[in-house]
Amino acid sequence: MRFIETKKLNDYIIGTGSFLTDNIVENFSERLDALEKVSLQSFSIENDKKFLRDVSAVLNVIVSIIYHPHISNKREEVIIRIEQAQQIGQEAFLNTIRDSKLWKAHDARMIPEEVYYYQHIDELRIYENRFIGFLIDLIDKELAKFSAFYLSRLPTLTSLDSTLDSSQVGSVIVDIDRLRRKTQFIKNTYFYREVSKGKPISHKIQPTNILLKDRLYRFCFRFYRSFARYEDLSATKRDLRSFYTILLFRELREAGFELVSQENGGYLFEGKDFSITLENAKDDALALTVKYHKLPDSPSRHIVGFHVETERQIGEVKLYGDDVDGAEMLSIWELSYADSEARSAVEASTEEELVRRLLASKISKTSADKTIYKRYCPVCGKRGVDTDEGIYTCSICTSSYMFDESGEDTSVWFRKIRKWGIS
């Protein structure tokens, strides 16, 4: 996720307060309606442009710091040839007298060929300057995310239906390229190369006197603090999980489900044909257990993970044992498979639409002719269906389903769909 999105996400999660930790069964609808409705996608290009202007300002300040940085003057004890020492202090003189290795016999006299000497060195790699180098790296990574995001939305011959105005997108890309060239110029300076040596500093920046009182360093420190809330990738994923959990609550209610219990952090929703349990899972994921009332002994279980980077990620969510039917990944821009090497994803105009597609793929059922569909996959149409305890799985697309023969007509419930478009 880009900075502008993570900042809004953080503000939203703070605004929800204790909603997801309180018991909300009795007044669920009222408390849900009281929450602000937010779309992370809805931020306009103007907000991004404002952030890029802020980046430009802080880069200008960093250039000023590079030309006039704070330095420390440290004393270092060295041994040098006597003719190189213009003068030595009393402490260096006494150390020289004590060190017999420095003295050589010249005729009848002992004369030191080398002496102890204290030289004063300007040290550039102070903590505050290492912070500036750290900030440069953060900005460079953020600009790379912006670049990938806007380039992916630049209208091309394969995306003629894009809703973004190409001239606006193009102008933002030009601004990003300019800023990235500036960061590369900064990273080629002696200052950056010197302060970047050695082990990186911790993300928990200490507010030293220089960072708080020097006008230029203070400007950079304040800019960094806007990043600090999301220095932990797991924290961002947990917030994104909370965001989508609330959207799932709304979508479940719209689909006729009612929250009936809340235990150990899990939420049980009951509907006409299905019950769904939402629980937090490891790796900051969300687990969905779906039970079809007419086939209660064979619930399906799904893992939904969340990725916060711009690029798509495959296989990031691991299957959590044999009881897991499938796994998907949600970002604020797309829903994709995480249990298949196939590059399949669905993009939507809103996060609500992504959640609607996700939920629909778990509770889809329709009438079906078992005679044919026990051999041919009703999702991809290919032959190659295996069965195990009443669960049919396609060896081609990996979709799985079960037949309900309790009524007059046979119907099929799709436990896992590996083909988007079901609504």
mmCIF file of N, CA and C in Angstrom, residues 29 69 76-77 92 145 150 157 160 165 181 184-185 192 205 238 241 275 347 353 368:
data_model
loop_
_atom_site.group_PDB
_atom_site.id
_atom_site.type_symbol
_atom_site.label_atom_id
_atom_site.label_comp_id
_atom_site.label_asym_id
_atom_site.label_seq_id
_atom_site.Cartn_x
_atom_site.Cartn_y
_atom_site.Cartn_z
ATOM 1 N N SER A 29 -26.376 -3.984 14.686
ATOM 2 C CA SER A 29 -26.716 -3.110 13.556
ATOM 3 C C SER A 29 -26.501 -1.648 13.901
ATOM 4 N N PRO A 69 25.819 19.849 6.956
ATOM 5 C CA PRO A 69 25.361 18.889 7.966
ATOM 6 C C PRO A 69 25.952 19.178 9.353
ATOM 7 N N GLU A 76 41.133 11.415 18.458
ATOM 8 C CA GLU A 76 41.599 10.060 18.218
ATOM 9 C C GLU A 76 43.106 9.982 18.472
ATOM 10 N N GLU A 77 43.546 9.002 19.252
ATOM 11 C CA GLU A 77 44.953 8.823 19.561
ATOM 12 C C GLU A 77 45.621 7.995 18.471
ATOM 13 N N ALA A 92 50.055 13.242 25.609
ATOM 14 C CA ALA A 92 50.716 12.497 24.528
ATOM 15 C C ALA A 92 52.215 12.371 24.809
ATOM 16 N N LYS A 145 6.775 2.648 -5.048
ATOM 17 C CA LYS A 145 5.398 2.153 -4.954
ATOM 18 C C LYS A 145 4.448 3.046 -5.752
ATOM 19 N N TYR A 150 0.868 3.992 -10.447
ATOM 20 C CA TYR A 150 0.357 4.809 -11.540
ATOM 21 C C TYR A 150 0.679 4.222 -12.910
ATOM 22 N N LEU A 157 -3.381 0.076 -24.757
ATOM 23 C CA LEU A 157 -4.245 -0.571 -25.744
ATOM 24 C C LEU A 157 -5.036 -1.726 -25.136
ATOM 25 N N LEU A 160 -8.427 0.106 -22.525
ATOM 26 C CA LEU A 160 -9.078 1.289 -23.082
ATOM 27 C C LEU A 160 -10.274 1.740 -22.258
ATOM 28 N N ASP A 165 -8.211 9.604 -16.015
ATOM 29 C CA ASP A 165 -7.845 10.498 -17.097
ATOM 30 C C ASP A 165 -6.359 10.346 -17.369
ATOM 31 N N ARG A 181 14.562 10.842 -9.667
ATOM 32 C CA ARG A 181 15.881 11.285 -10.146
ATOM 33 C C ARG A 181 16.591 12.090 -9.060
ATOM 34 N N GLN A 184 17.982 9.762 -6.482
ATOM 35 C CA GLN A 184 19.189 9.110 -6.974
ATOM 36 C C GLN A 184 20.384 10.047 -6.918
ATOM 37 N N PHE A 185 20.149 11.321 -7.213
ATOM 38 C CA PHE A 185 21.228 12.312 -7.076
ATOM 39 C C PHE A 185 21.709 12.365 -5.625
ATOM 40 N N TYR A 192 25.461 10.741 1.665
ATOM 41 C CA TYR A 192 24.621 9.544 1.763
ATOM 42 C C TYR A 192 25.487 8.286 1.836
ATOM 43 N N ILE A 205 13.012 5.955 15.941
ATOM 44 C CA ILE A 205 13.941 7.068 15.954
ATOM 45 C C ILE A 205 13.857 7.816 17.289
ATOM 46 N N ARG A 238 -2.819 -6.131 9.926
ATOM 47 C CA ARG A 238 -3.873 -6.285 10.928
ATOM 48 C C ARG A 238 -4.937 -5.207 10.773
ATOM 49 N N ARG A 241 -6.984 -6.095 7.807
ATOM 50 C CA ARG A 241 -7.907 -7.180 8.180
ATOM 51 C C ARG A 241 -9.119 -6.627 8.933
ATOM 52 N N SER A 275 -24.518 -20.727 7.447
ATOM 53 C CA SER A 275 -23.945 -20.048 8.609
ATOM 54 C C SER A 275 -22.474 -19.812 8.313
ATOM 55 N N GLU A 347 -10.395 -7.312 -10.211
ATOM 56 C CA GLU A 347 -10.320 -5.934 -9.768
ATOM 57 C C GLU A 347 -11.738 -5.380 -9.728
ATOM 58 N N GLU A 353 -17.247 -4.030 -3.478
ATOM 59 C CA GLU A 353 -17.459 -4.987 -4.567
ATOM 60 C C GLU A 353 -16.526 -6.177 -4.427
ATOM 61 N N ALA A 368 -28.556 -28.431 -10.461
ATOM 62 C CA ALA A 368 -27.572 -29.056 -11.351
ATOM 63 C C ALA A 368 -27.927 -30.509 -11.599
#
